mmCIF file of C-alpha atoms in Angstrom:
data_model
loop_
_atom_site.group_PDB
_atom_site.id
_atom_site.type_symbol
_atom_site.label_atom_id
_atom_site.label_comp_id
_atom_site.label_asym_id
_atom_site.label_seq_id
_atom_site.Cartn_x
_atom_site.Cartn_y
_atom_site.Cartn_z
ATOM 1 C CA MET A 1372 -24.023 -19.810 -70.132
ATOM 2 C CA THR A 1373 -21.166 -20.925 -72.764
ATOM 3 C CA THR A 1374 -22.136 -21.330 -75.975
ATOM 4 C CA PRO A 1375 -20.774 -25.025 -77.352
ATOM 5 C CA ARG A 1376 -18.354 -24.722 -80.179
ATOM 6 C CA PRO A 1377 -19.538 -25.849 -83.403
ATOM 7 C CA ASP A 1378 -18.052 -29.361 -84.972
ATOM 8 C CA VAL A 1379 -15.331 -27.364 -86.822
ATOM 9 C CA TYR A 1380 -14.114 -24.061 -85.450
ATOM 10 C CA SER A 1381 -10.956 -21.749 -86.164
ATOM 11 C CA THR A 1382 -8.979 -19.333 -84.407
ATOM 12 C CA LEU A 1383 -6.529 -16.913 -85.704
ATOM 13 C CA GLU A 1384 -3.861 -15.251 -83.473
ATOM 14 C CA ASN A 1385 -0.596 -13.838 -84.080
ATOM 15 C CA GLY A 1386 -0.608 -15.032 -87.714
ATOM 16 C CA VAL A 1387 -1.557 -18.610 -86.630
ATOM 17 C CA LEU A 1388 -4.671 -20.149 -88.005
ATOM 18 C CA ARG A 1389 -5.786 -23.292 -86.005
ATOM 19 C CA VAL A 1390 -8.625 -25.446 -87.764
ATOM 20 C CA VAL A 1391 -9.906 -27.684 -85.209
ATOM 21 C CA ILE A 1392 -12.229 -30.872 -85.694
ATOM 22 C CA ASN A 1393 -14.408 -30.586 -82.714
ATOM 23 C CA ARG A 1394 -16.348 -33.787 -82.626
ATOM 24 C CA PRO A 1395 -14.598 -35.463 -79.834
ATOM 25 C CA HIS A 1396 -17.682 -37.705 -78.879
ATOM 26 C CA ARG A 1397 -17.417 -39.247 -82.270
ATOM 27 C CA MET A 1398 -13.417 -39.443 -82.242
ATOM 28 C CA ASN A 1399 -13.660 -36.589 -84.697
ATOM 29 C CA ALA A 1400 -15.566 -38.721 -87.248
ATOM 30 C CA LEU A 1401 -16.509 -36.432 -89.913
ATOM 31 C CA THR A 1402 -20.012 -35.527 -91.659
ATOM 32 C CA THR A 1403 -20.533 -34.035 -95.139
ATOM 33 C CA GLU A 1404 -21.277 -30.684 -93.370
ATOM 34 C CA SER A 1405 -18.171 -30.705 -91.243
ATOM 35 C CA LEU A 1406 -15.765 -31.460 -94.150
ATOM 36 C CA ARG A 1407 -17.440 -28.531 -95.748
ATOM 37 C CA ASP A 1408 -16.729 -26.509 -92.681
ATOM 38 C CA ILE A 1409 -13.110 -27.272 -92.953
ATOM 39 C CA VAL A 1410 -13.016 -25.934 -96.387
ATOM 40 C CA THR A 1411 -14.832 -22.915 -95.271
ATOM 41 C CA ALA A 1412 -12.224 -22.344 -92.635
ATOM 42 C CA PHE A 1413 -9.414 -22.432 -95.068
ATOM 43 C CA ASP A 1414 -10.933 -20.617 -97.994
ATOM 44 C CA ASP A 1415 -11.935 -17.775 -95.624
ATOM 45 C CA HIS A 1416 -8.150 -17.037 -95.074
ATOM 46 C CA ALA A 1417 -6.595 -18.090 -98.164
ATOM 47 C CA HIS A 1418 -6.784 -14.721 -100.075
ATOM 48 C CA GLY A 1419 -4.281 -12.168 -98.402
ATOM 49 C CA GLY A 1420 -4.623 -11.374 -94.621
ATOM 50 C CA PRO A 1421 -2.261 -11.985 -91.713
ATOM 51 C CA VAL A 1422 -1.894 -15.845 -91.711
ATOM 52 C CA ARG A 1423 1.581 -17.095 -91.651
ATOM 53 C CA VAL A 1424 1.177 -20.882 -90.983
ATOM 54 C CA ALA A 1425 -2.193 -22.887 -90.379
ATOM 55 C CA VAL A 1426 -2.681 -26.102 -88.041
ATOM 56 C CA LEU A 1427 -5.351 -28.441 -88.604
ATOM 57 C CA GLU A 1428 -5.845 -30.722 -85.474
ATOM 58 C CA GLY A 1429 -8.536 -32.394 -83.770
ATOM 59 C CA ALA A 1430 -10.300 -32.095 -80.317
ATOM 60 C CA GLY A 1431 -9.784 -34.518 -77.542
ATOM 61 C CA ARG A 1432 -8.215 -38.198 -78.090
ATOM 62 C CA ALA A 1433 -8.263 -38.515 -81.937
ATOM 63 C CA PHE A 1434 -7.118 -36.335 -84.883
ATOM 64 C CA CYS A 1435 -9.864 -37.703 -87.152
ATOM 65 C CA THR A 1436 -11.225 -41.449 -87.494
ATOM 66 C CA GLY A 1437 -12.586 -40.931 -91.090
ATOM 67 C CA ALA A 1438 -16.125 -40.358 -92.303
ATOM 68 C CA ASP A 1439 -18.999 -40.775 -89.616
ATOM 69 C CA LEU A 1440 -20.682 -44.101 -90.616
ATOM 70 C CA ALA A 1441 -23.710 -43.501 -88.454
ATOM 71 C CA ASP A 1442 -24.229 -40.256 -90.224
ATOM 72 C CA ALA A 1443 -23.830 -41.861 -93.602
ATOM 73 C CA VAL A 1444 -26.725 -44.386 -92.503
ATOM 74 C CA LEU A 1445 -29.138 -41.805 -91.145
ATOM 75 C CA SER A 1446 -28.570 -39.446 -94.078
ATOM 76 C CA GLY A 1447 -30.266 -41.951 -96.595
ATOM 77 C CA PRO A 1448 -28.922 -43.572 -99.836
ATOM 78 C CA PRO A 1449 -25.276 -43.181 -100.488
ATOM 79 C CA SER A 1450 -24.170 -40.155 -102.485
ATOM 80 C CA ALA A 1451 -21.087 -38.598 -103.857
ATOM 81 C CA ASP A 1452 -21.684 -35.361 -101.350
ATOM 82 C CA THR A 1453 -18.997 -36.840 -98.863
ATOM 83 C CA ILE A 1454 -16.486 -37.734 -101.219
ATOM 84 C CA ASP A 1455 -16.791 -34.395 -103.096
ATOM 85 C CA ALA A 1456 -16.496 -32.704 -99.520
ATOM 86 C CA ALA A 1457 -13.467 -34.499 -98.662
ATOM 87 C CA ASN A 1458 -11.688 -34.003 -101.872
ATOM 88 C CA ASP A 1459 -12.541 -30.176 -101.578
ATOM 89 C CA VAL A 1460 -10.750 -30.365 -98.261
ATOM 90 C CA ALA A 1461 -7.717 -31.715 -99.757
ATOM 91 C CA ARG A 1462 -7.695 -29.225 -102.544
ATOM 92 C CA ALA A 1463 -8.031 -26.348 -100.057
ATOM 93 C CA ILE A 1464 -5.188 -27.335 -97.801
ATOM 94 C CA ARG A 1465 -3.106 -28.053 -100.936
ATOM 95 C CA SER A 1466 -3.726 -24.686 -102.325
ATOM 96 C CA PHE A 1467 -3.608 -22.912 -99.127
ATOM 97 C CA PRO A 1468 -0.844 -19.917 -99.355
ATOM 98 C CA ALA A 1469 0.675 -20.591 -96.086
ATOM 99 C CA PRO A 1470 2.237 -23.670 -94.760
ATOM 100 C CA VAL A 1471 -0.256 -26.025 -92.959
ATOM 101 C CA ILE A 1472 0.792 -28.385 -90.271
ATOM 102 C CA ALA A 1473 -1.443 -31.453 -89.375
ATOM 103 C CA ALA A 1474 -0.998 -31.927 -85.378
ATOM 104 C CA VAL A 1475 -1.954 -35.498 -84.994
ATOM 105 C CA ARG A 1476 -2.813 -36.783 -81.698
ATOM 106 C CA GLY A 1477 -4.464 -40.161 -81.366
ATOM 107 C CA PRO A 1478 -5.720 -41.948 -84.471
ATOM 108 C CA ALA A 1479 -5.929 -40.613 -87.864
ATOM 109 C CA ALA A 1480 -8.133 -43.280 -89.855
ATOM 110 C CA GLY A 1481 -9.875 -43.427 -92.997
ATOM 111 C CA VAL A 1482 -10.272 -40.030 -94.574
ATOM 112 C CA GLY A 1483 -8.306 -38.797 -91.662
ATOM 113 C CA VAL A 1484 -5.184 -40.063 -93.276
ATOM 114 C CA SER A 1485 -6.066 -38.020 -96.357
ATOM 115 C CA LEU A 1486 -6.461 -34.791 -94.249
ATOM 116 C CA ALA A 1487 -3.194 -35.350 -92.414
ATOM 117 C CA LEU A 1488 -1.206 -36.058 -95.716
ATOM 118 C CA ALA A 1489 -2.646 -33.200 -97.567
ATOM 119 C CA CYS A 1490 -0.924 -30.918 -95.113
ATOM 120 C CA ASP A 1491 2.572 -29.847 -95.908
ATOM 121 C CA LEU A 1492 4.036 -30.980 -92.598
ATOM 122 C CA THR A 1493 2.357 -34.058 -90.668
ATOM 123 C CA VAL A 1494 3.586 -33.990 -86.948
ATOM 124 C CA ALA A 1495 2.396 -36.877 -84.764
ATOM 125 C CA ALA A 1496 2.481 -37.842 -81.062
ATOM 126 C CA GLU A 1497 4.454 -41.306 -80.605
ATOM 127 C CA SER A 1498 1.376 -42.777 -79.515
ATOM 128 C CA SER A 1499 -0.779 -42.008 -82.530
ATOM 129 C CA TYR A 1500 -1.324 -44.122 -85.567
ATOM 130 C CA PHE A 1501 -2.358 -44.095 -89.200
ATOM 131 C CA LEU A 1502 -4.873 -46.366 -90.673
ATOM 132 C CA LEU A 1503 -6.521 -46.739 -93.857
ATOM 133 C CA ALA A 1504 -9.573 -48.638 -92.799
ATOM 134 C CA PHE A 1505 -11.490 -48.541 -96.127
ATOM 135 C CA THR A 1506 -11.452 -51.915 -97.204
ATOM 136 C CA LYS A 1507 -12.907 -52.928 -93.540
ATOM 137 C CA VAL A 1508 -16.288 -51.703 -94.478
ATOM 138 C CA GLY A 1509 -15.909 -52.762 -98.444
ATOM 139 C CA LEU A 1510 -14.822 -49.414 -99.650
ATOM 140 C CA MET A 1511 -11.631 -47.911 -101.331
ATOM 141 C CA PRO A 1512 -9.522 -44.873 -100.030
ATOM 142 C CA ASP A 1513 -10.601 -41.776 -100.956
ATOM 143 C CA GLY A 1514 -9.756 -37.944 -100.189
ATOM 144 C CA GLY A 1515 -6.832 -38.399 -102.620
ATOM 145 C CA ALA A 1516 -5.330 -40.974 -100.334
ATOM 146 C CA THR A 1517 -4.200 -43.198 -103.276
ATOM 147 C CA ALA A 1518 -2.138 -40.469 -104.578
ATOM 148 C CA LEU A 1519 -0.989 -38.959 -101.310
ATOM 149 C CA VAL A 1520 0.078 -42.245 -99.604
ATOM 150 C CA ALA A 1521 2.146 -43.400 -102.581
ATOM 151 C CA ALA A 1522 3.580 -40.199 -103.053
ATOM 152 C CA SER A 1523 5.059 -40.326 -99.442
ATOM 153 C CA ILE A 1524 6.055 -44.008 -99.231
ATOM 154 C CA GLY A 1525 5.761 -45.575 -102.717
ATOM 155 C CA ARG A 1526 3.447 -48.113 -104.387
ATOM 156 C CA ALA A 1527 4.520 -51.218 -102.429
ATOM 157 C CA ARG A 1528 3.894 -49.814 -98.821
ATOM 158 C CA ALA A 1529 0.938 -47.840 -100.052
ATOM 159 C CA MET A 1530 -0.757 -51.101 -101.578
ATOM 160 C CA ARG A 1531 -0.006 -52.881 -98.347
ATOM 161 C CA MET A 1532 -1.470 -50.205 -96.078
ATOM 162 C CA ALA A 1533 -4.465 -49.600 -98.208
ATOM 163 C CA LEU A 1534 -5.347 -53.495 -98.954
ATOM 164 C CA LEU A 1535 -4.546 -54.917 -95.502
ATOM 165 C CA ALA A 1536 -5.879 -51.828 -93.469
ATOM 166 C CA GLU A 1537 -2.834 -52.202 -90.891
ATOM 167 C CA LYS A 1538 -2.209 -49.705 -88.399
ATOM 168 C CA LEU A 1539 0.708 -47.933 -88.793
ATOM 169 C CA PRO A 1540 2.356 -46.502 -85.674
ATOM 170 C CA ALA A 1541 3.649 -43.068 -85.664
ATOM 171 C CA ARG A 1542 7.288 -43.928 -85.409
ATOM 172 C CA ASP A 1543 6.817 -46.584 -88.382
ATOM 173 C CA ALA A 1544 5.047 -43.941 -90.379
ATOM 174 C CA PHE A 1545 7.960 -41.472 -89.727
ATOM 175 C CA ASP A 1546 10.579 -43.983 -90.490
ATOM 176 C CA SER A 1547 8.830 -44.910 -93.805
ATOM 177 C CA GLY A 1548 8.447 -41.194 -94.992
ATOM 178 C CA LEU A 1549 4.842 -40.917 -94.531
ATOM 179 C CA ILE A 1550 5.004 -38.166 -92.129
ATOM 180 C CA SER A 1551 7.527 -35.305 -91.217
ATOM 181 C CA GLN A 1552 8.059 -35.680 -87.387
ATOM 182 C CA VAL A 1553 6.927 -37.838 -84.556
ATOM 183 C CA CYS A 1554 7.212 -36.516 -81.196
ATOM 184 C CA PRO A 1555 7.037 -38.145 -77.418
ATOM 185 C CA ASP A 1556 3.545 -37.533 -76.330
ATOM 186 C CA ASP A 1557 4.760 -35.432 -73.140
ATOM 187 C CA THR A 1558 6.510 -32.961 -75.471
ATOM 188 C CA PHE A 1559 4.306 -33.056 -78.250
ATOM 189 C CA ASP A 1560 2.636 -29.490 -77.812
ATOM 190 C CA ASP A 1561 6.035 -27.851 -76.984
ATOM 191 C CA GLU A 1562 7.919 -29.487 -80.131
ATOM 192 C CA LEU A 1563 4.682 -28.179 -82.139
ATOM 193 C CA ALA A 1564 5.134 -24.783 -80.794
ATOM 194 C CA VAL A 1565 8.547 -24.523 -81.912
ATOM 195 C CA LEU A 1566 7.599 -25.569 -85.453
ATOM 196 C CA ILE A 1567 4.804 -23.174 -85.562
ATOM 197 C CA GLN A 1568 7.063 -20.396 -84.208
ATOM 198 C CA SER A 1569 9.672 -21.378 -86.859
ATOM 199 C CA LEU A 1570 7.153 -21.237 -89.787
ATOM 200 C CA SER A 1571 5.315 -18.017 -88.668
ATOM 201 C CA GLY A 1572 8.892 -16.116 -88.299
ATOM 202 C CA GLY A 1573 10.018 -17.235 -91.748
ATOM 203 C CA PRO A 1574 9.618 -15.856 -95.591
ATOM 204 C CA GLY A 1575 6.015 -16.105 -96.235
ATOM 205 C CA LYS A 1576 6.309 -15.613 -99.784
ATOM 206 C CA ALA A 1577 9.434 -18.181 -100.170
ATOM 207 C CA PHE A 1578 7.139 -20.874 -98.088
ATOM 208 C CA HIS A 1579 4.465 -20.232 -100.704
ATOM 209 C CA GLN A 1580 6.402 -20.774 -103.852
ATOM 210 C CA THR A 1581 8.502 -23.736 -102.236
ATOM 211 C CA LYS A 1582 5.222 -25.344 -101.177
ATOM 212 C CA ASP A 1583 3.551 -25.036 -104.459
ATOM 213 C CA ALA A 1584 6.603 -26.325 -106.400
ATOM 214 C CA ILE A 1585 7.117 -29.525 -104.185
ATOM 215 C CA ASN A 1586 3.463 -30.479 -104.457
ATOM 216 C CA ASP A 1587 3.409 -29.713 -108.256
ATOM 217 C CA ALA A 1588 6.156 -32.070 -108.585
ATOM 218 C CA THR A 1589 5.192 -34.819 -106.276
ATOM 219 C CA LEU A 1590 1.425 -34.632 -106.495
ATOM 220 C CA THR A 1591 0.817 -34.673 -110.221
ATOM 221 C CA GLU A 1592 -1.796 -37.536 -109.959
ATOM 222 C CA LEU A 1593 -3.887 -35.837 -107.118
ATOM 223 C CA GLU A 1594 -6.628 -34.465 -109.277
ATOM 224 C CA SER A 1595 -6.693 -37.751 -111.176
ATOM 225 C CA ALA A 1596 -6.918 -39.628 -107.987
ATOM 226 C CA PHE A 1597 -9.794 -37.686 -106.958
ATOM 227 C CA GLU A 1598 -11.718 -38.783 -110.029
ATOM 228 C CA ARG A 1599 -10.644 -42.298 -109.871
ATOM 229 C CA GLU A 1600 -11.513 -42.447 -106.021
ATOM 230 C CA ARG A 1601 -15.075 -40.866 -106.492
ATOM 231 C CA ALA A 1602 -15.875 -43.176 -109.504
ATOM 232 C CA GLY A 1603 -14.895 -46.211 -107.690
ATOM 233 C CA GLN A 1604 -16.322 -45.202 -104.246
ATOM 234 C CA ILE A 1605 -19.496 -44.524 -105.902
ATOM 235 C CA SER A 1606 -20.043 -47.813 -106.967
ATOM 236 C CA LEU A 1607 -19.026 -49.464 -103.814
ATOM 237 C CA LEU A 1608 -21.208 -47.295 -101.764
ATOM 238 C CA VAL A 1609 -24.312 -49.303 -103.240
ATOM 239 C CA SER A 1610 -22.688 -52.523 -102.963
ATOM 240 C CA ALA A 1611 -23.733 -55.509 -101.032
ATOM 241 C CA ASP A 1612 -20.061 -55.593 -99.361
ATOM 242 C CA PHE A 1613 -20.440 -51.828 -98.073
ATOM 243 C CA ALA A 1614 -23.906 -52.862 -96.592
ATOM 244 C CA GLU A 1615 -22.379 -55.780 -94.732
ATOM 245 C CA GLY A 1616 -19.220 -53.622 -93.807
ATOM 246 C CA VAL A 1617 -21.537 -51.269 -91.914
ATOM 247 C CA ALA A 1618 -23.477 -53.870 -90.361
ATOM 248 C CA ALA A 1619 -20.402 -55.563 -89.015
ATOM 249 C CA PHE A 1620 -19.006 -52.284 -87.857
ATOM 250 C CA GLN A 1621 -22.156 -51.583 -86.085
ATOM 251 C CA GLY A 1622 -22.462 -54.821 -84.704
ATOM 252 C CA LYS A 1623 -18.929 -55.018 -83.579
ATOM 253 C CA ARG A 1624 -18.179 -58.414 -85.601
ATOM 254 C CA ALA A 1625 -16.084 -59.460 -88.497
ATOM 255 C CA ALA A 1626 -17.466 -58.467 -91.990
ATOM 256 C CA VAL A 1627 -18.383 -61.414 -94.334
ATOM 257 C CA PHE A 1628 -17.883 -60.126 -97.711
ATOM 258 C CA SER A 1629 -18.958 -61.576 -101.000
ATOM 259 C CA ARG A 1630 -16.188 -63.245 -103.095
#
């Protein structure tokens, strides 16, 4: 009998760490526990060891479609646990000593956008897209998205993406500077393998210092963003608009928010 793999698992082979979100039945929507498992997967390999490059990816048809709303409803009154866990993932990726690639196949939505952009290089299949869907359920972006998106594409485009919750196709995401590479679907795995090989054979110490220097220069507001998003999200999680947003999502209808 084959033992099912957990919601998040990792493999390490030839210096390549792969961290896989393994909830394809939920389009890789994340629970608080699965977010914590991603942190553990990176932290377990962050202090020395043979990792030359890391890859964060999703199993099945999606990279990550955000927080699992069904889990949020079942887990009782809203709390900051999921927000804190998402922030910890972004921190773990940001501080990881080797380059981290986000391999985006299918949608990256909600906190999935935060996870993808926290990585050093975000590579997407052409059929994939990016969506800050938070306002659709009466929430605001979190996981550092308010800093990560704006640092990549600027205030104007970040504001439109966050307020209007519009899908940004992978090609447009690349053209706007949100991601580092877009590949045709049928060559995605091959191009990803070339990138992994290039990084795994490179100067690890130089990569580490370069990654830290660029992130320190461009993500100066990340920690402040975590704090602002946490405070705002906690207030929104107990709002009537969030309750309506979840009900509308579950009922597959348009939400009617308060004014």
